[in-house]
Amino acid sequence: MISVRVPATSANLGSGYDSIGLALKFYNVFKVRGLLPKGKYDLETVGEGSNEAQDVKSNGVIMGYEAACAEWGMEAPGLDMLSLNAIPFCRGLGSSSSAIVGGVMIANQLRNDPLSKEELLPLMVSLEGHPDNVVPCCVGGMAVSCWDGGELRYVKLPPSQGEMVTAVVAVPNVKVPTSQARAALPSSVSMEDAVFNLSRSALLAASWSTGRWDNLSWAMGDRLHQPFRSKLFPGGEDILNELRDLPGCDGVAISGSGPTMVAFTRTNPGEIARAMCSIFARLGVHSRFFVLDVDQNGATVKIDG
Amino acid sequence: MDGETFTVDSVICDDDVAKVAVLGVPDRPGIAAHLFKALGDAMVPVEMVIQSVMRGDVNDIAFLIRTEKLDSAIEVCRRMPDEIGAQGVTFDTEVSRIALYGQGFSSRPGLPSDVFSLLAEGGINLEMIVATPESICCVVCKSSAVEALSTLRNRFVGGLSS
């Protein structure tokens, strides 16, 4: 049996729109229980998105798997597969990227000569269409990625050797359609706003790798996406504004394109979480929260039997 | 048995709870013991422990804690992906526990259905359920708790029911 465990990711991180993402210790697991004749799939899905994921034609794992097999000129046997989905579906925590990474890694295990993660990543990114979820999902940690539609360059930042921040993730019980999140963005930005973001995204990468957590609040500053997307769901703007001033909060951002919010702290994650969820609650939105350490391993494969 | 006497002595609402769910726990002996020993060592009492029906060699384990113990519970539970291979842990502080206490509940097989139907008619979703011969406990969204409490008190409290 092939078992692939893939982490959740928080991408579009603050100033790092479409370029900086972070892997977190919250996982989907895809288990291949057997091979079937080509084109036949027996899917069992437990947990998040279990209704949507049952449709073979739109199942992200199967799409990734078949695309990888086609890319390598391999015949794709059908799969008897169990998906154990914990990552919230369509909430901004990289559930679709986890499926693509999982599918490509399953196909890779069927190769006679499995490829390295580095060799798999360009295909994964091209399937997803942007790099900032897929890269940290595959390799772990915080990753800075550039993709020009063909070639991929990325760096996984070395973890800080000292004190580490914890991610507090608040997930509201609302969805923001991807089309709406895309449509909310401006088609062009001013030079001033561009400089604002590039200075802060450079500061984010440098501060993360050196443990300069006192810079995170600044480094999360953004003018490209958060001012527009935070208006698309209740609590987005309020959490960005109020958490910045909360003692112990090192930084706050929209996770992905929302509506999940992520904050970083070195002190009291429970207090940060209560603050985030109470803001959602006062606007009539139920939410739950996770307290997550950074995953440094990325996707992992286990072969049983 | 239906029609035998039962009484509902009280219906209470407890807002001072948080729900914890440990997701995707491997189905192996000793896993639950590890989790609850760690919580016990951290002086975190747990209530309403529920383990889901196993699917795919994993279980979900959910339970309630007092909100005053939330920080301690977070410190313990965040280690579980590494320590027991759980897929993740979720916390929900926006919940309340509604509980009916009384006698003879087991003599009235339709009682849980009556309780749940009343709540459903009010559009109130149940996040956790535990029933014993003397109690029926439900966890609901905190914003629904006042309505749930009022609905159940109006229907069940006030003496002998049959």
Short mmCIF file of C-alpha atoms in Angstrom, two decimals:
data_model
loop_
_atom_site.label_atom_id
_atom_site.label_comp_id
_atom_site.label_asym_id
_atom_site.label_seq_id
_atom_site.Cartn_x
_atom_site.Cartn_y
_atom_site.Cartn_z
CA MET A 1 0.00 0.00 0.00
CA ILE A 2 1.23 3.51 -0.86
CA SER A 3 0.43 6.14 1.75
CA VAL A 4 1.17 9.83 1.07
CA ARG A 5 0.88 12.37 3.89
CA VAL A 6 0.75 16.00 2.79
CA PRO A 7 0.68 19.15 4.94
CA ALA A 8 -1.66 22.12 4.87
CA THR A 9 -0.13 25.34 3.60
CA SER A 10 -0.69 29.02 4.18
CA ALA A 11 0.26 30.91 1.02
CA ASN A 12 0.00 34.47 -0.31
CA LEU A 13 1.56 35.13 3.06
CA GLY A 14 1.17 38.83 3.81
CA SER A 15 3.41 40.73 1.41
CA GLY A 16 4.38 37.50 -0.36
CA TYR A 17 1.49 37.39 -2.82
CA ASP A 18 1.83 34.39 -5.17
CA SER A 19 5.36 33.77 -3.91
CA ILE A 20 5.69 32.94 -0.18
CA GLY A 21 4.02 30.00 1.53
CA LEU A 22 4.37 28.00 4.72
CA ALA A 23 3.78 24.29 5.46
CA LEU A 24 1.89 23.53 8.68
CA LYS A 25 1.43 20.41 10.82
CA PHE A 26 -2.09 19.59 9.65
CA TYR A 27 -2.38 16.79 7.14
CA ASN A 28 -4.33 14.99 4.46
CA VAL A 29 -3.44 11.35 3.91
CA PHE A 30 -3.99 9.50 0.63
CA LYS A 31 -3.77 5.71 0.77
CA VAL A 32 -3.62 3.56 -2.37
CA ARG A 33 -5.01 0.18 -1.34
CA GLY A 34 -4.60 -1.46 -4.71
CA LEU A 35 -4.27 -1.00 -8.46
CA LEU A 36 -7.25 -1.44 -10.77
CA PRO A 37 -7.69 -1.63 -14.54
CA LYS A 38 -6.95 1.63 -16.36
CA GLY A 39 -9.72 4.19 -15.98
CA LYS A 40 -11.38 2.45 -13.01
CA TYR A 41 -11.29 4.23 -9.69
CA ASP A 42 -12.69 3.11 -6.37
CA LEU A 43 -12.58 6.21 -4.16
CA GLU A 44 -13.44 6.43 -0.49
CA THR A 45 -13.15 9.86 1.07
CA VAL A 46 -13.42 10.57 4.78
CA GLY A 47 -13.62 14.05 6.26
CA GLU A 48 -13.38 17.44 4.60
CA GLY A 49 -14.83 17.76 1.11
CA SER A 50 -16.00 14.16 1.13
CA ASN A 51 -18.91 14.89 -1.19
CA GLU A 52 -16.90 16.84 -3.73
CA ALA A 53 -13.91 14.48 -3.72
CA GLN A 54 -16.04 11.46 -4.64
CA ASP A 55 -16.34 12.73 -8.21
CA VAL A 56 -13.45 11.14 -10.11
CA LYS A 57 -13.51 13.81 -12.83
CA SER A 58 -12.90 16.65 -10.38
CA ASN A 59 -10.85 14.80 -7.74
CA GLY A 60 -7.55 16.67 -7.42
CA VAL A 61 -5.54 13.60 -6.46
CA ILE A 62 -6.70 11.70 -9.54
CA MET A 63 -6.08 14.74 -11.75
CA GLY A 64 -2.52 15.03 -10.44
CA TYR A 65 -1.95 11.31 -10.74
CA GLU A 66 -3.20 11.03 -14.31
CA ALA A 67 -1.40 14.19 -15.42
CA ALA A 68 1.89 12.90 -14.02
CA CYS A 69 1.48 9.52 -15.70
CA ALA A 70 0.69 11.22 -19.01
CA GLU A 71 3.68 13.55 -18.63
CA TRP A 72 6.00 10.57 -18.19
CA GLY A 73 4.40 8.45 -20.90
CA MET A 74 3.25 5.87 -18.35
CA GLU A 75 -0.01 4.00 -18.49
CA ALA A 76 -2.04 5.03 -15.45
CA PRO A 77 -3.60 2.03 -13.70
CA GLY A 78 -6.86 2.76 -11.89
CA LEU A 79 -6.67 3.16 -8.13
CA ASP A 80 -8.47 1.83 -5.10
CA MET A 81 -7.82 4.87 -2.89
CA LEU A 82 -8.81 6.10 0.54
CA SER A 83 -8.52 9.86 1.16
CA LEU A 84 -8.42 10.95 4.80
CA ASN A 85 -9.07 14.67 4.49
CA ALA A 86 -8.45 16.91 7.50
CA ILE A 87 -7.45 20.12 5.68
CA PRO A 88 -10.55 22.33 5.37
CA PHE A 89 -11.86 22.32 1.82
CA CYS A 90 -11.76 25.62 -0.13
CA ARG A 91 -10.88 27.71 2.93
CA GLY A 92 -7.38 28.95 2.03
CA LEU A 93 -5.21 26.21 3.54
CA GLY A 94 -4.01 24.53 0.35
CA SER A 95 -6.40 21.59 0.13
CA SER A 96 -6.23 21.58 -3.69
CA SER A 97 -2.43 21.74 -3.65
CA SER A 98 -2.30 18.86 -1.19
CA ALA A 99 -4.33 16.80 -3.66
CA ILE A 100 -2.09 17.63 -6.62
CA VAL A 101 1.09 16.93 -4.65
CA GLY A 102 -0.43 13.69 -3.38
CA GLY A 103 -1.49 12.55 -6.84
CA VAL A 104 1.89 13.27 -8.44
CA MET A 105 3.71 11.52 -5.61
CA ILE A 106 1.50 8.44 -5.99
CA ALA A 107 2.32 8.32 -9.70
CA ASN A 108 6.00 8.77 -8.86
CA GLN A 109 5.93 5.65 -6.69
CA LEU A 110 4.76 3.64 -9.70
CA ARG A 111 7.79 4.71 -11.73
CA ASN A 112 10.69 2.30 -12.07
CA ASP A 113 13.00 5.19 -11.17
CA PRO A 114 11.15 7.58 -8.82
CA LEU A 115 12.10 11.23 -9.25
CA SER A 116 13.24 13.57 -6.49
CA LYS A 117 10.91 16.22 -5.08
CA GLU A 118 12.94 18.87 -6.89
CA GLU A 119 12.33 17.08 -10.18
CA LEU A 120 8.60 16.71 -9.44
CA LEU A 121 7.95 20.30 -8.46
CA PRO A 122 7.78 21.97 -11.91
CA LEU A 123 5.02 19.56 -12.92
CA MET A 124 3.15 20.08 -9.64
CA VAL A 125 3.35 23.86 -10.00
CA SER A 126 2.20 23.81 -13.62
CA LEU A 127 -0.82 21.71 -12.62
CA GLU A 128 -1.74 24.09 -9.80
CA GLY A 129 -0.97 27.26 -11.79
CA HIS A 130 0.91 29.03 -9.02
CA PRO A 131 3.83 27.95 -6.84
CA ASP A 132 3.25 29.32 -3.35
CA ASN A 133 1.15 26.43 -1.98
CA VAL A 134 2.60 23.52 -3.90
CA VAL A 135 6.26 24.19 -3.13
CA PRO A 136 6.01 24.29 0.70
CA CYS A 137 3.48 21.45 0.59
CA CYS A 138 6.04 19.31 -1.21
CA VAL A 139 9.27 20.33 0.55
CA GLY A 140 8.04 21.75 3.89
CA GLY A 141 8.98 24.90 5.78
CA MET A 142 8.61 28.40 4.42
CA ALA A 143 9.36 28.56 0.72
CA VAL A 144 9.94 31.53 -1.56
CA SER A 145 9.05 30.69 -5.14
CA CYS A 146 9.17 32.30 -8.58
CA TRP A 147 7.51 30.70 -11.61
CA ASP A 148 7.40 32.19 -15.08
CA GLY A 149 4.91 29.72 -16.46
CA GLY A 150 7.66 27.30 -17.41
CA GLU A 151 10.68 27.43 -15.17
CA LEU A 152 10.52 27.29 -11.38
CA ARG A 153 13.02 28.75 -8.95
CA TYR A 154 12.52 28.40 -5.21
CA VAL A 155 14.33 28.42 -1.88
CA LYS A 156 13.17 26.63 1.24
CA LEU A 157 14.21 28.96 4.02
CA PRO A 158 16.32 27.40 6.76
CA PRO A 159 14.40 27.24 10.03
CA SER A 160 15.44 29.73 12.66
CA GLN A 161 17.84 28.20 15.15
CA GLY A 162 16.35 30.03 18.10
CA GLU A 163 12.85 30.66 19.32
CA MET A 164 10.17 29.77 16.75
CA VAL A 165 6.77 31.32 16.16
CA THR A 166 3.54 29.34 16.25
CA ALA A 167 0.80 29.76 13.66
CA VAL A 168 -2.72 30.32 14.98
CA VAL A 169 -5.20 29.57 12.22
CA ALA A 170 -8.86 30.62 12.52
CA VAL A 171 -11.23 28.97 10.03
CA PRO A 172 -14.66 30.59 9.68
CA ASN A 173 -17.67 28.67 8.51
CA VAL A 174 -18.00 30.63 5.27
CA LYS A 175 -16.52 30.20 1.81
CA VAL A 176 -15.08 32.73 -0.63
CA PRO A 177 -15.39 31.48 -4.23
CA THR A 178 -12.01 31.50 -5.98
CA SER A 179 -13.52 33.45 -8.89
CA GLN A 180 -14.67 36.17 -6.48
CA ALA A 181 -11.26 36.31 -4.78
CA ARG A 182 -9.55 36.70 -8.16
CA ALA A 183 -12.01 39.30 -9.41
CA ALA A 184 -11.46 41.44 -6.30
CA LEU A 185 -7.85 42.20 -7.24
CA PRO A 186 -6.88 45.29 -9.24
CA SER A 187 -5.48 44.77 -12.73
CA SER A 188 -2.56 47.12 -12.04
CA VAL A 189 -0.91 48.77 -9.05
CA SER A 190 1.08 51.94 -8.50
CA MET A 191 4.86 52.04 -8.27
CA GLU A 192 4.46 53.14 -4.65
CA ASP A 193 2.42 50.06 -3.78
CA ALA A 194 4.77 47.78 -5.68
CA VAL A 195 7.74 49.11 -3.72
CA PHE A 196 5.76 48.80 -0.49
CA ASN A 197 5.24 45.09 -1.13
CA LEU A 198 8.64 44.17 -2.49
CA SER A 199 10.39 45.76 0.48
CA ARG A 200 8.16 43.92 2.92
CA SER A 201 8.33 40.55 1.17
CA ALA A 202 12.14 40.75 1.21
CA LEU A 203 11.91 41.66 4.89
CA LEU A 204 9.61 38.68 5.49
CA ALA A 205 12.04 36.16 3.99
CA ALA A 206 15.05 37.67 5.72
CA SER A 207 13.34 37.96 9.08
CA TRP A 208 11.89 34.44 8.97
CA SER A 209 15.24 32.82 8.27
CA THR A 210 17.02 34.83 10.97
CA GLY A 211 14.34 34.68 13.66
CA ARG A 212 13.74 38.43 13.64
CA TRP A 213 10.15 37.94 14.75
CA ASP A 214 9.92 41.58 15.81
CA ASN A 215 9.85 42.43 12.08
CA LEU A 216 6.93 40.14 11.18
CA SER A 217 4.22 42.71 11.78
CA TRP A 218 5.85 45.02 9.22
CA ALA A 219 6.76 42.16 6.90
CA MET A 220 3.13 41.05 6.70
CA GLY A 221 2.13 44.48 5.40
CA ASP A 222 0.50 44.28 1.99
CA ARG A 223 -1.17 46.49 -0.59
CA LEU A 224 -1.62 43.97 -3.42
CA HIS A 225 -4.31 41.58 -2.22
CA GLN A 226 -5.33 41.78 1.44
CA PRO A 227 -6.97 45.24 1.32
CA PHE A 228 -9.33 43.89 -1.36
CA ARG A 229 -9.87 40.30 -0.26
CA SER A 230 -10.38 41.13 3.40
CA LYS A 231 -13.65 42.80 2.40
CA LEU A 232 -15.01 39.60 0.87
CA PHE A 233 -15.89 37.86 4.14
CA PRO A 234 -17.05 38.97 7.59
CA GLY A 235 -14.17 39.56 10.00
CA GLY A 236 -11.35 39.86 7.48
CA GLU A 237 -10.70 43.56 7.89
CA ASP A 238 -11.40 43.58 11.62
CA ILE A 239 -8.98 40.74 12.33
CA LEU A 240 -6.22 42.37 10.26
CA ASN A 241 -6.72 45.67 12.06
CA GLU A 242 -7.31 44.48 15.62
CA LEU A 243 -4.79 41.64 15.80
CA ARG A 244 -1.94 43.93 14.73
CA ASP A 245 -2.35 45.81 17.99
CA LEU A 246 -2.88 42.77 20.21
CA PRO A 247 0.03 42.17 22.60
CA GLY A 248 1.82 38.95 21.74
CA CYS A 249 0.72 38.89 18.09
CA ASP A 250 3.81 39.04 15.87
CA GLY A 251 1.90 39.27 12.60
CA VAL A 252 -1.43 38.53 10.96
CA ALA A 253 -2.49 37.75 7.38
CA ILE A 254 -5.15 36.21 5.21
CA SER A 255 -4.28 32.58 4.54
CA GLY A 256 -4.32 31.93 0.80
CA SER A 257 -7.21 33.86 -0.66
CA GLY A 258 -9.21 33.48 2.55
CA PRO A 259 -11.42 33.28 4.44
CA THR A 260 -9.05 31.56 6.88
CA MET A 261 -6.88 33.97 8.87
CA VAL A 262 -3.41 33.18 10.22
CA ALA A 263 -1.57 34.94 13.05
CA PHE A 264 1.86 34.29 14.50
CA THR A 265 2.87 34.37 18.14
CA ARG A 266 5.66 33.36 20.50
CA THR A 267 3.68 33.74 23.69
CA ASN A 268 0.05 32.75 24.09
CA PRO A 269 -1.64 31.11 21.11
CA GLY A 270 -4.87 30.56 23.05
CA GLU A 271 -5.31 34.27 23.63
CA ILE A 272 -4.64 35.05 19.96
CA ALA A 273 -7.10 32.35 18.89
CA ARG A 274 -9.84 33.57 21.22
CA ALA A 275 -9.41 37.08 19.86
CA MET A 276 -9.71 35.94 16.25
CA CYS A 277 -12.72 33.68 16.86
CA SER A 278 -14.52 36.29 18.97
CA ILE A 279 -14.24 38.76 16.07
CA PHE A 280 -15.82 36.23 13.73
CA ALA A 281 -18.48 35.48 16.37
CA ARG A 282 -19.49 39.10 16.89
CA LEU A 283 -20.17 39.27 13.13
CA GLY A 284 -22.33 36.16 13.33
CA VAL A 285 -19.80 33.70 11.90
CA HIS A 286 -18.90 30.46 13.68
CA SER A 287 -15.23 29.55 13.49
CA ARG A 288 -12.80 26.98 14.83
CA PHE A 289 -9.09 27.29 15.26
CA PHE A 290 -5.86 25.30 15.00
CA VAL A 291 -2.53 25.96 16.73
CA LEU A 292 0.14 24.71 14.36
CA ASP A 293 3.87 24.37 14.28
CA VAL A 294 5.74 24.61 11.00
CA ASP A 295 6.09 21.33 9.11
CA GLN A 296 9.68 20.97 7.90
CA ASN A 297 9.28 17.66 6.04
CA GLY A 298 6.64 18.42 3.41
CA ALA A 299 4.97 15.50 1.68
CA THR A 300 6.10 12.06 2.86
CA VAL A 301 5.53 8.62 1.38
CA LYS A 302 5.20 5.37 3.27
CA ILE A 303 5.04 1.94 1.63
CA ASP A 304 3.31 -0.83 3.61
CA GLY A 305 3.11 -4.49 2.78
CA MET B 1 -41.27 0.11 27.09
CA ASP B 2 -42.43 3.33 25.44
CA GLY B 3 -44.92 5.11 27.67
CA GLU B 4 -43.27 4.21 30.96
CA THR B 5 -42.67 7.07 33.35
CA PHE B 6 -39.61 9.23 33.09
CA THR B 7 -38.82 12.62 34.52
CA VAL B 8 -36.68 15.49 33.35
CA ASP B 9 -35.46 17.27 36.46
CA SER B 10 -33.48 20.00 34.79
CA VAL B 11 -32.16 21.36 31.54
CA ILE B 12 -28.95 23.31 31.86
CA CYS B 13 -26.69 25.27 29.55
CA ASP B 14 -22.93 25.34 30.08
CA ASP B 15 -21.10 28.04 28.10
CA ASP B 16 -17.78 27.53 29.82
CA VAL B 17 -16.57 24.72 27.58
CA ALA B 18 -14.40 24.27 24.50
CA LYS B 19 -14.52 21.41 22.03
CA VAL B 20 -11.30 19.68 21.03
CA ALA B 21 -11.13 17.22 18.12
CA VAL B 22 -8.04 15.13 17.45
CA LEU B 23 -8.35 14.04 13.82
CA GLY B 24 -7.04 10.95 12.08
CA VAL B 25 -5.71 9.09 15.08
CA PRO B 26 -4.19 5.70 14.17
CA ASP B 27 -6.34 2.79 15.35
CA ARG B 28 -3.80 1.16 17.66
CA PRO B 29 -3.97 0.12 21.32
CA GLY B 30 -2.47 2.77 23.58
CA ILE B 31 -3.09 5.80 21.38
CA ALA B 32 -6.02 7.13 23.40
CA ALA B 33 -4.15 6.32 26.60
CA HIS B 34 -1.20 8.42 25.40
CA LEU B 35 -3.42 11.41 24.60
CA PHE B 36 -5.40 11.38 27.83
CA LYS B 37 -2.35 10.68 30.01
CA ALA B 38 -0.71 13.76 28.54
CA LEU B 39 -3.85 15.80 29.27
CA GLY B 40 -4.04 14.34 32.76
CA ASP B 41 -0.40 15.17 33.45
CA ALA B 42 -1.18 18.75 32.42
CA MET B 43 -4.17 18.78 34.84
CA VAL B 44 -6.72 19.13 32.04
CA PRO B 45 -10.00 17.34 32.92
CA VAL B 46 -11.98 16.09 29.94
CA GLU B 47 -15.70 15.43 29.48
CA MET B 48 -17.93 13.91 26.81
CA VAL B 49 -15.16 11.86 25.19
CA ILE B 50 -16.35 10.50 21.86
CA GLN B 51 -14.41 8.30 19.46
CA SER B 52 -15.79 8.07 15.95
CA VAL B 53 -16.47 4.80 14.20
CA MET B 54 -13.19 3.73 12.65
CA ARG B 55 -12.83 4.40 8.94
CA GLY B 56 -9.67 3.54 7.10
CA ASP B 57 -7.67 2.51 10.17
CA VAL B 58 -8.04 5.89 11.82
CA ASN B 59 -10.43 7.45 14.33
CA ASP B 60 -11.34 10.96 15.35
CA ILE B 61 -11.46 11.62 19.10
CA ALA B 62 -13.46 14.61 20.34
CA PHE B 63 -13.98 15.85 23.89
CA LEU B 64 -14.84 18.91 25.93
CA ILE B 65 -12.58 20.84 28.28
CA ARG B 66 -13.23 23.77 30.59
CA THR B 67 -12.30 27.01 28.85
CA GLU B 68 -10.00 27.91 31.73
CA LYS B 69 -7.88 24.90 30.73
CA LEU B 70 -7.70 25.82 27.04
CA ASP B 71 -4.11 27.01 27.08
CA SER B 72 -2.90 23.84 28.77
CA ALA B 73 -4.92 21.69 26.36
CA ILE B 74 -3.42 23.51 23.38
CA GLU B 75 0.10 22.87 24.63
CA VAL B 76 -0.61 19.14 24.96
CA CYS B 77 -2.67 18.60 21.82
CA ARG B 78 -0.42 20.50 19.41
CA ARG B 79 2.19 17.77 19.99
CA MET B 80 -0.14 14.97 18.85
CA PRO B 81 0.70 15.02 15.11
CA ASP B 82 4.29 14.24 16.07
CA GLU B 83 3.63 12.00 19.08
CA ILE B 84 0.79 9.77 17.84
CA GLY B 85 0.63 10.53 14.13
CA ALA B 86 -2.67 12.42 14.28
CA GLN B 87 -3.61 14.40 11.17
CA GLY B 88 -4.36 17.50 13.22
CA VAL B 89 -6.20 19.01 16.16
CA THR B 90 -9.06 21.51 16.03
CA PHE B 91 -10.42 23.71 18.81
CA ASP B 92 -13.81 25.40 19.05
CA THR B 93 -14.57 27.87 21.84
CA GLU B 94 -17.84 29.02 20.29
CA VAL B 95 -19.85 26.09 21.63
CA SER B 96 -22.18 25.38 24.55
CA ARG B 97 -23.29 22.18 26.18
CA ILE B 98 -27.01 21.66 26.68
CA ALA B 99 -27.87 18.84 29.10
CA LEU B 100 -31.13 17.25 30.23
CA TYR B 101 -30.91 15.46 33.57
CA GLY B 102 -33.55 13.17 35.05
CA GLN B 103 -34.54 9.59 35.64
CA GLY B 104 -35.80 6.71 33.58
CA PHE B 105 -34.53 7.96 30.25
CA SER B 106 -33.78 4.42 29.13
CA SER B 107 -37.46 3.50 29.59
CA ARG B 108 -38.38 6.04 26.90
CA PRO B 109 -36.59 5.03 23.69
CA GLY B 110 -38.11 7.93 21.78
CA LEU B 111 -36.74 10.62 24.09
CA PRO B 112 -33.50 11.32 22.21
CA SER B 113 -35.48 11.64 19.00
CA ASP B 114 -37.89 14.07 20.67
CA VAL B 115 -34.99 16.20 21.91
CA PHE B 116 -33.14 16.21 18.62
CA SER B 117 -36.30 16.86 16.59
CA LEU B 118 -37.16 19.89 18.68
CA LEU B 119 -33.69 21.31 18.18
CA ALA B 120 -33.76 20.53 14.47
CA GLU B 121 -37.05 22.39 14.10
CA GLY B 122 -35.22 25.45 15.42
CA GLY B 123 -32.43 24.94 12.88
CA ILE B 124 -30.00 24.03 15.65
CA ASN B 125 -27.19 21.70 14.59
CA LEU B 126 -25.74 19.14 17.01
CA GLU B 127 -21.96 18.91 17.09
CA MET B 128 -21.65 16.19 19.74
CA ILE B 129 -24.15 13.91 21.51
CA VAL B 130 -23.78 11.71 24.59
CA ALA B 131 -26.70 9.90 26.23
CA THR B 132 -26.88 7.93 29.50
CA PRO B 133 -29.88 6.55 31.45
CA GLU B 134 -29.90 9.82 33.44
CA SER B 135 -28.84 12.43 30.90
CA ILE B 136 -28.79 13.58 27.32
CA CYS B 137 -26.01 16.04 26.49
CA CYS B 138 -25.62 17.93 23.22
CA VAL B 139 -22.99 20.38 22.09
CA VAL B 140 -24.39 23.23 20.00
CA CYS B 141 -23.07 26.47 18.54
CA LYS B 142 -22.95 29.09 21.30
CA SER B 143 -25.15 31.47 19.32
CA SER B 144 -27.92 28.82 19.37
CA ALA B 145 -27.62 27.96 23.05
CA VAL B 146 -30.27 30.31 24.46
CA GLU B 147 -32.86 29.14 21.98
CA ALA B 148 -31.96 25.48 22.58
CA LEU B 149 -32.24 25.89 26.33
CA SER B 150 -35.57 27.68 26.13
CA THR B 151 -37.03 25.15 23.67
CA LEU B 152 -36.10 22.14 25.77
CA ARG B 153 -37.16 23.66 29.11
CA ASN B 154 -40.55 24.63 27.70
CA ARG B 155 -41.14 21.12 26.43
CA PHE B 156 -39.66 18.91 29.12
CA VAL B 157 -39.38 20.63 32.48
CA GLY B 158 -42.42 20.82 34.70
CA GLY B 159 -42.95 17.50 36.34
CA LEU B 160 -43.76 13.98 35.32
CA SER B 161 -43.77 13.23 31.64
CA SER B 162 -44.83 10.17 29.80
#
